[in-house]
CSV table of C-alpha atoms in Angstrom, one decimal:
chain,number,residue,atom,x,y,z
A,1,UNK,CA,-181.5,-76.0,-84.3
A,2,UNK,CA,-180.3,-79.5,-84.2
A,3,UNK,CA,-180.4,-79.8,-80.3
A,4,UNK,CA,-182.1,-82.8,-79.3
A,5,UNK,CA,-183.0,-84.5,-76.0
A,6,UNK,CA,-183.3,-88.0,-75.0
A,7,UNK,CA,-183.5,-89.5,-71.5
A,8,UNK,CA,-181.8,-92.8,-70.9
A,9,UNK,CA,-179.7,-94.7,-68.8
A,10,UNK,CA,-176.1,-95.7,-69.9
A,11,UNK,CA,-177.3,-99.2,-71.4
A,12,UNK,CA,-180.1,-97.0,-73.8
A,13,UNK,CA,-177.1,-95.3,-75.5
A,14,UNK,CA,-177.5,-96.7,-79.2
A,15,UNK,CA,-174.6,-97.5,-81.2
A,16,UNK,CA,-173.2,-94.8,-83.8
A,17,UNK,CA,-170.7,-95.4,-86.3
A,18,UNK,CA,-167.3,-93.3,-86.4
A,19,UNK,CA,-168.6,-91.6,-89.2
A,20,UNK,CA,-171.6,-90.7,-87.4
A,21,UNK,CA,-169.6,-89.3,-84.5
A,22,UNK,CA,-168.1,-87.2,-86.4
A,23,UNK,CA,-171.3,-85.3,-87.4
A,24,UNK,CA,-173.0,-85.8,-84.1
A,25,UNK,CA,-171.2,-84.6,-80.5
A,26,UNK,CA,-172.7,-86.6,-77.9
A,27,UNK,CA,-172.6,-84.9,-74.6
A,28,UNK,CA,-173.7,-85.8,-71.2
A,29,UNK,CA,-173.0,-84.8,-67.4
A,30,UNK,CA,-172.9,-86.4,-64.1
A,31,UNK,CA,-176.2,-85.8,-62.6
A,32,UNK,CA,-175.2,-83.3,-59.8
A,33,UNK,CA,-178.8,-82.0,-60.0
A,34,UNK,CA,-182.2,-83.1,-61.3
A,35,UNK,CA,-182.2,-83.8,-65.2
A,36,UNK,CA,-184.3,-81.2,-66.0
A,37,UNK,CA,-181.9,-78.7,-64.3
A,38,UNK,CA,-179.1,-80.2,-66.2
A,39,UNK,CA,-181.1,-79.6,-69.4
A,40,UNK,CA,-181.8,-76.1,-68.5
A,41,UNK,CA,-178.1,-75.2,-67.7
A,42,UNK,CA,-176.6,-77.2,-70.8
A,43,UNK,CA,-179.0,-76.3,-73.6
A,44,UNK,CA,-177.5,-72.8,-74.6
A,45,UNK,CA,-174.0,-74.4,-74.2
A,46,UNK,CA,-174.8,-77.2,-76.4
A,47,UNK,CA,-176.4,-74.6,-78.8
A,48,UNK,CA,-173.2,-72.4,-78.7
A,49,UNK,CA,-171.2,-75.7,-79.5
A,50,UNK,CA,-173.4,-76.4,-82.7
A,51,UNK,CA,-172.3,-73.1,-84.0
A,52,UNK,CA,-168.7,-73.2,-83.1
A,53,UNK,CA,-168.1,-77.0,-83.9
A,54,UNK,CA,-170.5,-77.0,-87.0
A,55,UNK,CA,-172.1,-80.3,-85.8
A,56,UNK,CA,-175.2,-81.4,-84.4
A,57,UNK,CA,-175.0,-81.5,-80.4
A,58,UNK,CA,-177.1,-84.3,-78.7
A,59,UNK,CA,-177.3,-83.5,-74.8
A,60,UNK,CA,-178.4,-86.4,-72.8
A,61,UNK,CA,-179.0,-86.7,-69.2
A,62,UNK,CA,-177.8,-90.0,-67.9
A,63,UNK,CA,-179.2,-91.8,-64.3
A,64,UNK,CA,-176.3,-91.8,-62.0
A,65,UNK,CA,-172.7,-90.7,-61.8
A,66,UNK,CA,-171.3,-94.4,-62.8
A,67,UNK,CA,-173.5,-94.2,-66.0
A,68,UNK,CA,-171.6,-90.7,-66.9
A,69,UNK,CA,-168.3,-93.0,-66.3
A,70,UNK,CA,-169.1,-95.7,-68.3
A,71,UNK,CA,-170.5,-93.7,-71.0
A,72,UNK,CA,-167.3,-92.2,-72.0
A,73,UNK,CA,-164.9,-95.2,-71.2
A,74,UNK,CA,-167.2,-97.3,-73.6
A,75,UNK,CA,-167.3,-94.3,-76.2
A,76,UNK,CA,-171.2,-94.2,-76.3
A,77,UNK,CA,-170.7,-90.5,-75.5
A,78,UNK,CA,-167.9,-88.1,-77.0
A,79,UNK,CA,-167.7,-85.4,-74.1
A,80,UNK,CA,-168.7,-85.5,-70.8
A,81,UNK,CA,-168.7,-82.8,-67.7
A,82,UNK,CA,-167.0,-84.7,-64.6
A,83,UNK,CA,-166.2,-84.2,-61.3
A,84,UNK,CA,-162.6,-84.4,-60.2
A,85,UNK,CA,-163.3,-88.1,-58.8
A,86,UNK,CA,-165.5,-89.4,-61.6
A,87,UNK,CA,-162.8,-88.4,-63.9
A,88,UNK,CA,-160.2,-90.2,-61.8
A,89,UNK,CA,-162.5,-93.1,-62.1
A,90,UNK,CA,-163.0,-92.8,-66.0
A,91,UNK,CA,-159.2,-92.4,-66.2
A,92,UNK,CA,-158.3,-95.4,-64.4
A,93,UNK,CA,-161.3,-97.3,-66.1
A,94,UNK,CA,-160.4,-96.5,-69.4
A,95,UNK,CA,-156.4,-97.6,-68.9
A,96,UNK,CA,-155.6,-93.7,-69.0
A,97,UNK,CA,-157.4,-92.7,-72.0
A,98,UNK,CA,-159.9,-90.2,-70.7
A,99,UNK,CA,-158.6,-86.6,-71.7
A,100,UNK,CA,-159.5,-83.5,-69.5
A,101,UNK,CA,-159.8,-80.4,-71.8
A,102,UNK,CA,-161.1,-77.4,-69.6
A,103,UNK,CA,-162.6,-76.6,-66.5
A,104,UNK,CA,-164.1,-73.6,-64.6
A,105,UNK,CA,-161.9,-71.3,-63.2
A,106,UNK,CA,-163.6,-71.9,-59.8
A,107,UNK,CA,-162.5,-75.6,-60.2
A,108,UNK,CA,-158.9,-74.4,-59.3
A,109,UNK,CA,-160.0,-73.6,-55.8
A,110,UNK,CA,-163.3,-75.6,-55.2
A,111,UNK,CA,-164.7,-76.3,-51.8
A,112,UNK,CA,-167.5,-78.3,-50.3
A,113,UNK,CA,-169.8,-77.1,-47.4
A,114,UNK,CA,-171.2,-79.0,-44.3
A,115,UNK,CA,-174.7,-77.7,-43.6
A,116,UNK,CA,-177.2,-78.3,-40.7
A,117,UNK,CA,-180.5,-76.6,-39.5
A,118,UNK,CA,-179.4,-73.5,-37.2
A,119,UNK,CA,-181.3,-74.7,-34.1
A,120,UNK,CA,-179.8,-78.1,-34.1
A,121,UNK,CA,-176.8,-77.6,-32.0
A,122,UNK,CA,-174.3,-78.5,-34.9
A,123,UNK,CA,-171.7,-75.9,-35.0
A,124,UNK,CA,-168.6,-78.2,-35.6
A,125,UNK,CA,-167.4,-81.4,-37.2
A,126,UNK,CA,-167.6,-83.1,-33.9
A,127,UNK,CA,-171.1,-82.2,-33.3
A,128,UNK,CA,-172.1,-84.4,-36.3
A,129,UNK,CA,-171.2,-87.6,-34.0
A,130,UNK,CA,-174.3,-89.7,-33.3
A,131,UNK,CA,-176.4,-87.7,-35.9
A,132,UNK,CA,-177.6,-88.8,-39.1
A,133,UNK,CA,-175.7,-87.4,-42.0
A,134,UNK,CA,-176.0,-87.2,-45.8
A,135,UNK,CA,-173.7,-87.2,-48.5
A,136,UNK,CA,-174.2,-86.7,-52.2
A,137,UNK,CA,-173.4,-89.7,-54.7
A,138,UNK,CA,-170.9,-92.0,-53.6
A,139,UNK,CA,-169.0,-91.0,-56.7
A,140,UNK,CA,-169.2,-87.2,-56.0
A,141,UNK,CA,-166.2,-85.2,-55.4
A,142,UNK,CA,-167.5,-82.3,-53.3
A,143,UNK,CA,-170.6,-84.2,-52.2
A,144,UNK,CA,-168.7,-87.2,-50.8
A,145,UNK,CA,-164.9,-87.9,-51.3
A,146,UNK,CA,-163.5,-84.7,-50.2
A,147,UNK,CA,-166.1,-83.9,-47.1
A,148,UNK,CA,-165.2,-87.4,-46.2
A,149,UNK,CA,-161.5,-86.6,-46.4
A,150,UNK,CA,-161.9,-83.9,-44.2
A,151,UNK,CA,-164.0,-85.7,-41.6
A,152,UNK,CA,-161.2,-88.6,-41.5
A,153,UNK,CA,-158.6,-85.9,-40.9
A,154,UNK,CA,-160.5,-84.5,-38.1
A,155,UNK,CA,-160.6,-88.0,-36.3
A,156,UNK,CA,-164.2,-88.9,-37.6
A,157,UNK,CA,-164.9,-92.3,-38.7
A,158,UNK,CA,-168.5,-91.9,-40.6
A,159,UNK,CA,-169.4,-95.7,-40.3
A,160,UNK,CA,-168.6,-95.8,-36.4
A,161,UNK,CA,-169.5,-91.9,-35.6
A,162,UNK,CA,-172.5,-91.0,-37.2
A,163,UNK,CA,-175.9,-92.8,-36.2
A,164,UNK,CA,-176.8,-93.2,-39.9
A,165,UNK,CA,-175.4,-92.3,-43.4
A,166,UNK,CA,-177.4,-91.3,-46.4
A,167,UNK,CA,-176.4,-91.0,-50.1
A,168,UNK,CA,-178.8,-88.7,-51.7
A,169,UNK,CA,-177.6,-89.1,-55.2
A,170,UNK,CA,-177.7,-85.1,-56.1
A,171,UNK,CA,-176.7,-82.0,-54.6
A,172,UNK,CA,-180.0,-80.5,-54.5
A,173,UNK,CA,-181.6,-83.5,-53.1
A,174,UNK,CA,-178.9,-83.2,-50.0
A,175,UNK,CA,-180.1,-80.0,-49.4
A,176,UNK,CA,-183.7,-80.9,-49.3
A,177,UNK,CA,-183.0,-83.8,-47.0
A,178,UNK,CA,-181.6,-81.3,-44.5
A,179,UNK,CA,-184.5,-79.1,-45.0
A,180,UNK,CA,-187.1,-81.6,-44.5
A,181,UNK,CA,-185.5,-83.0,-41.3
A,182,UNK,CA,-184.6,-86.5,-43.1
A,183,UNK,CA,-180.9,-86.0,-41.8
A,184,UNK,CA,-179.4,-83.7,-39.5
A,185,UNK,CA,-176.3,-82.7,-41.3
A,186,UNK,CA,-175.0,-83.1,-44.9
A,187,UNK,CA,-171.9,-82.3,-47.2
A,188,UNK,CA,-172.2,-80.7,-51.0
A,189,UNK,CA,-170.7,-78.4,-53.6
A,190,UNK,CA,-170.5,-74.8,-52.3
A,191,UNK,CA,-171.6,-73.4,-55.8
A,192,UNK,CA,-174.9,-75.4,-55.6
A,193,UNK,CA,-175.4,-74.5,-52.0
A,194,UNK,CA,-174.7,-70.5,-53.1
A,195,UNK,CA,-176.8,-70.9,-56.2
A,196,UNK,CA,-179.9,-72.1,-53.6
A,197,UNK,CA,-179.3,-69.1,-51.5
A,198,UNK,CA,-179.0,-66.7,-54.3
A,199,UNK,CA,-182.3,-67.8,-55.7
A,200,UNK,CA,-184.4,-68.0,-52.3
A,201,UNK,CA,-184.6,-71.6,-52.3
A,202,UNK,CA,-183.3,-72.1,-49.2
A,203,UNK,CA,-183.6,-69.7,-45.8
A,204,UNK,CA,-180.4,-69.4,-44.4
A,205,UNK,CA,-182.2,-68.6,-41.0
A,206,UNK,CA,-183.2,-72.4,-40.8
A,207,UNK,CA,-180.6,-74.1,-42.8
A,208,UNK,CA,-177.0,-72.8,-43.0
A,209,UNK,CA,-173.3,-73.8,-43.3
A,210,UNK,CA,-171.1,-74.8,-40.3
A,211,UNK,CA,-167.9,-75.8,-42.1
A,212,UNK,CA,-166.3,-75.3,-45.3
A,213,UNK,CA,-163.4,-77.7,-46.8
A,214,UNK,CA,-159.8,-76.2,-47.9
A,215,UNK,CA,-159.6,-76.0,-51.6
A,216,UNK,CA,-159.4,-78.6,-54.3
A,217,UNK,CA,-159.4,-79.2,-58.0
A,218,UNK,CA,-162.7,-80.4,-59.2
A,219,UNK,CA,-164.9,-80.6,-62.3
A,220,UNK,CA,-163.9,-80.6,-66.0
A,221,UNK,CA,-164.8,-81.5,-69.5
A,222,UNK,CA,-163.3,-84.5,-70.9
A,223,UNK,CA,-163.2,-86.5,-74.0
A,224,UNK,CA,-161.8,-90.0,-74.8
A,225,UNK,CA,-158.2,-90.2,-76.2
A,226,UNK,CA,-159.6,-91.8,-79.3
A,227,UNK,CA,-161.3,-88.6,-80.4
A,228,UNK,CA,-159.6,-87.1,-83.3
A,229,UNK,CA,-157.1,-84.5,-82.0
A,230,UNK,CA,-158.4,-81.7,-84.1
A,231,UNK,CA,-161.9,-82.3,-82.7
A,232,UNK,CA,-160.8,-82.3,-79.2
A,233,UNK,CA,-158.6,-79.0,-80.0
A,234,UNK,CA,-161.8,-77.4,-81.3
A,235,UNK,CA,-164.0,-78.1,-78.6
A,236,UNK,CA,-161.4,-76.8,-76.1
A,237,UNK,CA,-161.4,-73.6,-78.3
A,238,UNK,CA,-165.0,-73.2,-78.1
A,239,UNK,CA,-164.9,-73.6,-74.3
A,240,UNK,CA,-162.2,-71.3,-73.9
A,241,UNK,CA,-163.6,-68.8,-76.3
A,242,UNK,CA,-166.5,-68.1,-73.9
A,243,UNK,CA,-166.4,-64.4,-72.8
A,244,UNK,CA,-168.1,-63.0,-70.1
A,245,UNK,CA,-168.1,-59.6,-71.8
A,246,UNK,CA,-170.5,-61.0,-74.4
A,247,UNK,CA,-173.9,-61.1,-73.3
A,248,UNK,CA,-174.7,-64.8,-74.7
A,249,UNK,CA,-171.5,-66.3,-73.4
A,250,UNK,CA,-172.3,-64.7,-70.3
A,251,UNK,CA,-175.6,-66.3,-69.5
A,252,UNK,CA,-174.1,-69.6,-71.0
A,253,UNK,CA,-171.2,-69.1,-68.1
A,254,UNK,CA,-174.1,-68.1,-65.2
A,255,UNK,CA,-175.6,-71.2,-66.1
A,256,UNK,CA,-172.8,-73.4,-65.6
A,257,UNK,CA,-171.6,-71.2,-62.3
A,258,UNK,CA,-168.6,-70.2,-64.3
A,259,UNK,CA,-166.5,-67.1,-64.4
A,260,UNK,CA,-164.9,-68.5,-67.6
A,261,UNK,CA,-163.3,-71.7,-68.9
A,262,UNK,CA,-159.6,-72.5,-68.6
A,263,UNK,CA,-157.4,-75.2,-69.8
A,264,UNK,CA,-156.7,-78.3,-67.5
A,265,UNK,CA,-154.6,-81.3,-67.2
A,266,UNK,CA,-154.4,-84.7,-65.7
A,267,UNK,CA,-151.5,-83.6,-63.1
A,268,UNK,CA,-154.3,-81.3,-61.6
A,269,UNK,CA,-156.3,-84.5,-60.1
A,270,UNK,CA,-153.0,-86.6,-58.7
A,271,UNK,CA,-154.0,-85.0,-54.9
A,272,UNK,CA,-157.4,-86.1,-55.3
A,273,UNK,CA,-156.6,-89.9,-56.7
A,274,UNK,CA,-154.1,-90.4,-53.9
A,275,UNK,CA,-156.9,-88.9,-51.2
A,276,UNK,CA,-159.5,-91.3,-52.5
A,277,UNK,CA,-157.0,-94.4,-52.4
A,278,UNK,CA,-156.0,-93.2,-49.1
A,279,UNK,CA,-159.9,-93.4,-48.1
A,280,UNK,CA,-160.5,-96.8,-49.9
A,281,UNK,CA,-162.6,-95.3,-52.3
A,282,UNK,CA,-160.8,-96.5,-55.4
Protein backbone atom coordinates (compact mmCIF):
# COMPACT_ATOMS: atom_id res chain seq x y z
CA UNK A 1 0.00 0.00 0.00
CA UNK A 2 1.32 3.40 -0.95
CA UNK A 3 -0.44 5.33 1.82
CA UNK A 4 1.91 7.58 3.76
CA UNK A 5 1.46 9.98 6.62
CA UNK A 6 3.49 13.08 7.29
CA UNK A 7 2.70 15.52 10.06
CA UNK A 8 3.35 19.16 9.32
CA UNK A 9 1.87 22.64 9.22
CA UNK A 10 0.98 24.41 6.03
CA UNK A 11 4.44 25.93 5.55
CA UNK A 12 6.02 22.49 5.54
CA UNK A 13 4.19 21.19 2.47
CA UNK A 14 6.84 20.33 -0.12
CA UNK A 15 6.70 21.64 -3.67
CA UNK A 16 5.57 19.14 -6.29
CA UNK A 17 5.56 19.46 -10.06
CA UNK A 18 2.44 19.18 -12.14
CA UNK A 19 3.51 15.72 -13.29
CA UNK A 20 4.05 14.55 -9.72
CA UNK A 21 0.65 15.86 -8.71
CA UNK A 22 -0.93 13.54 -11.27
CA UNK A 23 0.69 10.46 -9.70
CA UNK A 24 0.08 11.47 -6.08
CA UNK A 25 -3.19 12.78 -4.67
CA UNK A 26 -2.38 14.96 -1.67
CA UNK A 27 -5.24 15.06 0.81
CA UNK A 28 -5.90 16.92 4.04
CA UNK A 29 -8.84 17.85 6.25
CA UNK A 30 -9.78 20.58 8.67
CA UNK A 31 -8.63 19.39 12.13
CA UNK A 32 -12.11 19.01 13.62
CA UNK A 33 -10.65 16.39 15.96
CA UNK A 34 -7.16 15.36 17.09
CA UNK A 35 -4.66 14.41 14.35
CA UNK A 36 -4.59 10.78 15.47
CA UNK A 37 -8.36 10.59 15.10
CA UNK A 38 -8.19 12.19 11.65
CA UNK A 39 -5.68 9.55 10.56
CA UNK A 40 -7.85 6.75 11.98
CA UNK A 41 -10.94 8.09 10.22
CA UNK A 42 -9.43 8.76 6.82
CA UNK A 43 -6.91 5.91 6.39
CA UNK A 44 -9.51 3.47 4.98
CA UNK A 45 -10.90 6.18 2.67
CA UNK A 46 -7.40 7.02 1.42
CA UNK A 47 -6.72 3.34 0.74
CA UNK A 48 -10.03 3.08 -1.13
CA UNK A 49 -9.22 6.15 -3.24
CA UNK A 50 -5.86 4.65 -4.16
CA UNK A 51 -7.59 1.57 -5.53
CA UNK A 52 -10.19 3.61 -7.42
CA UNK A 53 -7.86 6.26 -8.82
CA UNK A 54 -4.81 4.11 -9.48
CA UNK A 55 -2.53 6.65 -7.84
CA UNK A 56 -0.73 7.18 -4.57
CA UNK A 57 -2.76 8.96 -1.88
CA UNK A 58 -0.89 10.96 0.74
CA UNK A 59 -3.05 12.01 3.67
CA UNK A 60 -1.56 14.73 5.86
CA UNK A 61 -3.23 16.29 8.92
CA UNK A 62 -2.66 20.05 9.28
CA UNK A 63 -2.31 22.13 12.42
CA UNK A 64 -5.41 24.32 12.17
CA UNK A 65 -8.38 25.31 10.01
CA UNK A 66 -6.64 28.23 8.22
CA UNK A 67 -3.82 25.85 7.22
CA UNK A 68 -6.31 23.63 5.40
CA UNK A 69 -7.68 26.65 3.53
CA UNK A 70 -4.27 27.98 2.51
CA UNK A 71 -3.08 24.52 1.48
CA UNK A 72 -5.73 24.20 -1.22
CA UNK A 73 -5.68 27.86 -2.26
CA UNK A 74 -1.91 27.59 -2.84
CA UNK A 75 -2.25 24.12 -4.44
CA UNK A 76 -0.06 22.45 -1.83
CA UNK A 77 -2.72 19.75 -1.61
CA UNK A 78 -5.24 18.45 -4.12
CA UNK A 79 -8.27 17.41 -2.08
CA UNK A 80 -9.56 18.85 1.20
CA UNK A 81 -12.36 17.98 3.60
CA UNK A 82 -13.78 21.41 4.47
CA UNK A 83 -16.52 22.60 6.75
CA UNK A 84 -19.03 24.89 5.03
CA UNK A 85 -17.36 28.04 6.37
CA UNK A 86 -13.81 26.99 5.48
CA UNK A 87 -15.07 26.10 1.97
CA UNK A 88 -16.45 29.65 1.68
CA UNK A 89 -13.16 31.08 2.95
CA UNK A 90 -11.19 29.01 0.42
CA UNK A 91 -13.53 29.99 -2.40
CA UNK A 92 -13.08 33.69 -1.61
CA UNK A 93 -9.31 33.42 -1.03
CA UNK A 94 -8.88 31.66 -4.38
CA UNK A 95 -11.03 34.04 -6.38
CA UNK A 96 -13.70 31.41 -6.90
CA UNK A 97 -11.30 28.64 -7.92
CA UNK A 98 -12.34 26.04 -5.34
CA UNK A 99 -14.77 23.36 -6.51
CA UNK A 100 -16.93 21.37 -4.05
CA UNK A 101 -17.33 17.81 -5.31
CA UNK A 102 -19.30 15.81 -2.75
CA UNK A 103 -20.81 15.99 0.71
CA UNK A 104 -22.32 13.49 3.07
CA UNK A 105 -26.07 13.12 2.91
CA UNK A 106 -26.04 14.35 6.52
CA UNK A 107 -24.44 17.63 5.43
CA UNK A 108 -27.61 18.78 3.67
CA UNK A 109 -29.37 19.16 7.04
CA UNK A 110 -26.56 19.63 9.52
CA UNK A 111 -26.95 20.97 13.05
CA UNK A 112 -24.90 22.23 15.98
CA UNK A 113 -25.60 21.55 19.63
CA UNK A 114 -25.02 23.57 22.78
CA UNK A 115 -23.96 21.52 25.79
CA UNK A 116 -23.55 22.18 29.52
CA UNK A 117 -23.29 20.23 32.74
CA UNK A 118 -26.72 19.00 33.76
CA UNK A 119 -26.39 20.60 37.20
CA UNK A 120 -25.22 23.97 35.83
CA UNK A 121 -28.66 25.54 35.73
CA UNK A 122 -28.19 26.27 32.02
CA UNK A 123 -31.34 25.17 30.23
CA UNK A 124 -31.76 27.89 27.58
CA UNK A 125 -29.54 30.16 25.50
CA UNK A 126 -30.36 33.08 27.80
CA UNK A 127 -29.06 31.09 30.76
CA UNK A 128 -25.60 31.34 29.19
CA UNK A 129 -25.38 35.06 29.99
CA UNK A 130 -22.64 35.77 32.48
CA UNK A 131 -21.11 32.33 31.90
CA UNK A 132 -17.85 31.07 30.41
CA UNK A 133 -18.54 29.69 26.95
CA UNK A 134 -16.43 27.80 24.43
CA UNK A 135 -16.66 27.58 20.67
CA UNK A 136 -14.43 25.33 18.54
CA UNK A 137 -12.14 26.88 15.95
CA UNK A 138 -12.99 30.44 14.95
CA UNK A 139 -13.16 29.07 11.38
CA UNK A 140 -15.54 26.25 12.28
CA UNK A 141 -19.03 26.21 10.75
CA UNK A 142 -20.75 24.03 13.35
CA UNK A 143 -18.45 24.99 16.21
CA UNK A 144 -18.61 28.77 15.78
CA UNK A 145 -20.24 30.49 12.77
CA UNK A 146 -23.68 28.90 12.94
CA UNK A 147 -23.95 28.79 16.76
CA UNK A 148 -22.90 32.44 16.91
CA UNK A 149 -25.58 33.28 14.37
CA UNK A 150 -28.20 31.53 16.49
CA UNK A 151 -27.08 33.47 19.57
CA UNK A 152 -27.26 36.80 17.74
CA UNK A 153 -30.74 35.96 16.47
CA UNK A 154 -31.72 35.26 20.08
CA UNK A 155 -30.55 38.74 21.06
CA UNK A 156 -27.33 37.58 22.70
CA UNK A 157 -24.02 39.36 22.07
CA UNK A 158 -21.30 36.87 23.02
CA UNK A 159 -18.63 39.53 23.57
CA UNK A 160 -20.86 41.53 25.90
CA UNK A 161 -23.10 38.90 27.47
CA UNK A 162 -20.63 36.10 28.25
CA UNK A 163 -18.16 36.28 31.09
CA UNK A 164 -15.46 34.74 28.88
CA UNK A 165 -15.22 33.28 25.38
CA UNK A 166 -12.80 30.46 24.66
CA UNK A 167 -11.89 28.80 21.35
CA UNK A 168 -10.93 25.15 21.84
CA UNK A 169 -9.73 24.56 18.26
CA UNK A 170 -11.55 21.23 17.81
CA UNK A 171 -14.87 19.62 18.69
CA UNK A 172 -13.41 16.92 20.95
CA UNK A 173 -11.53 19.60 22.89
CA UNK A 174 -14.79 21.55 23.20
CA UNK A 175 -16.49 18.62 24.91
CA UNK A 176 -13.49 18.16 27.20
CA UNK A 177 -13.63 21.81 28.24
CA UNK A 178 -17.20 21.39 29.52
CA UNK A 179 -16.56 18.01 31.15
CA UNK A 180 -13.54 19.41 33.00
CA UNK A 181 -15.39 22.54 34.11
CA UNK A 182 -13.08 24.94 32.28
CA UNK A 183 -16.19 26.48 30.72
CA UNK A 184 -19.87 26.39 31.62
CA UNK A 185 -21.31 25.77 28.15
CA UNK A 186 -20.13 25.19 24.60
CA UNK A 187 -21.22 24.72 20.98
CA UNK A 188 -20.10 21.95 18.62
CA UNK A 189 -20.80 19.63 15.70
CA UNK A 190 -23.80 17.38 16.42
CA UNK A 191 -22.19 14.34 14.78
CA UNK A 192 -19.10 14.55 16.98
CA UNK A 193 -21.35 14.85 20.03
CA UNK A 194 -23.37 11.80 18.98
CA UNK A 195 -20.18 9.85 18.36
CA UNK A 196 -18.89 10.64 21.85
CA UNK A 197 -22.21 9.58 23.38
CA UNK A 198 -22.38 6.35 21.33
CA UNK A 199 -18.79 5.45 22.24
CA UNK A 200 -19.45 6.23 25.94
CA UNK A 201 -16.77 8.95 25.95
CA UNK A 202 -19.12 11.34 27.73
CA UNK A 203 -21.77 10.68 30.39
CA UNK A 204 -25.02 12.43 29.47
CA UNK A 205 -26.04 12.32 33.13
CA UNK A 206 -23.25 14.86 33.74
CA UNK A 207 -23.08 16.78 30.45
CA UNK A 208 -25.84 16.99 27.87
CA UNK A 209 -27.44 19.03 25.08
CA UNK A 210 -29.71 21.91 26.05
CA UNK A 211 -30.18 23.49 22.61
CA UNK A 212 -29.99 22.27 19.01
CA UNK A 213 -29.74 24.71 16.08
CA UNK A 214 -31.85 24.78 12.90
CA UNK A 215 -30.36 22.90 9.94
CA UNK A 216 -27.74 24.18 7.49
CA UNK A 217 -25.40 22.89 4.75
CA UNK A 218 -21.99 21.90 6.03
CA UNK A 219 -18.94 19.79 5.15
CA UNK A 220 -17.72 18.84 1.66
CA UNK A 221 -14.76 17.47 -0.26
CA UNK A 222 -13.29 20.22 -2.43
CA UNK A 223 -10.53 20.53 -5.04
CA UNK A 224 -8.82 23.41 -6.84
CA UNK A 225 -10.38 24.32 -10.20
CA UNK A 226 -6.96 23.89 -11.84
CA UNK A 227 -7.14 20.13 -11.23
CA UNK A 228 -7.86 18.36 -14.55
CA UNK A 229 -11.62 17.92 -14.91
CA UNK A 230 -11.19 14.21 -15.64
CA UNK A 231 -9.51 13.69 -12.27
CA UNK A 232 -12.15 15.80 -10.52
CA UNK A 233 -14.85 13.58 -11.99
CA UNK A 234 -12.95 10.41 -11.09
CA UNK A 235 -12.64 11.49 -7.44
CA UNK A 236 -16.30 12.46 -7.30
CA UNK A 237 -17.36 9.15 -8.84
CA UNK A 238 -15.27 7.21 -6.31
CA UNK A 239 -16.89 9.04 -3.38
CA UNK A 240 -20.41 8.64 -4.76
CA UNK A 241 -19.77 4.93 -5.39
CA UNK A 242 -19.29 4.16 -1.69
CA UNK A 243 -22.12 1.74 -0.99
CA UNK A 244 -23.34 1.04 2.56
CA UNK A 245 -24.38 -2.45 1.42
CA UNK A 246 -20.69 -3.26 0.86
CA UNK A 247 -19.06 -4.11 4.25
CA UNK A 248 -15.74 -2.44 3.33
CA UNK A 249 -17.52 0.67 2.13
CA UNK A 250 -19.81 0.65 5.15
CA UNK A 251 -16.80 0.87 7.47
CA UNK A 252 -15.39 3.82 5.52
CA UNK A 253 -18.74 5.59 5.73
CA UNK A 254 -19.09 4.81 9.44
CA UNK A 255 -15.68 6.30 10.20
CA UNK A 256 -16.66 9.39 8.21
CA UNK A 257 -19.98 9.61 10.08
CA UNK A 258 -21.77 9.31 6.74
CA UNK A 259 -24.77 7.42 5.40
CA UNK A 260 -23.46 7.99 1.90
CA UNK A 261 -21.85 10.70 -0.24
CA UNK A 262 -23.88 12.79 -2.67
CA UNK A 263 -23.04 15.57 -5.14
CA UNK A 264 -22.90 19.14 -3.91
CA UNK A 265 -22.64 22.56 -5.56
CA UNK A 266 -21.44 26.09 -4.66
CA UNK A 267 -25.01 27.39 -4.43
CA UNK A 268 -25.59 25.25 -1.34
CA UNK A 269 -23.29 27.53 0.67
CA UNK A 270 -24.67 30.94 -0.34
CA UNK A 271 -26.83 31.28 2.78
CA UNK A 272 -23.88 30.34 4.99
CA UNK A 273 -21.70 32.94 3.26
CA UNK A 274 -24.38 35.60 3.72
CA UNK A 275 -24.77 34.70 7.41
CA UNK A 276 -21.01 34.85 7.93
CA UNK A 277 -20.86 38.29 6.30
CA UNK A 278 -23.68 39.54 8.52
CA UNK A 279 -21.76 38.35 11.56
CA UNK A 280 -18.58 40.09 10.40
CA UNK A 281 -16.72 36.79 10.03
CA UNK A 282 -15.77 37.41 6.39
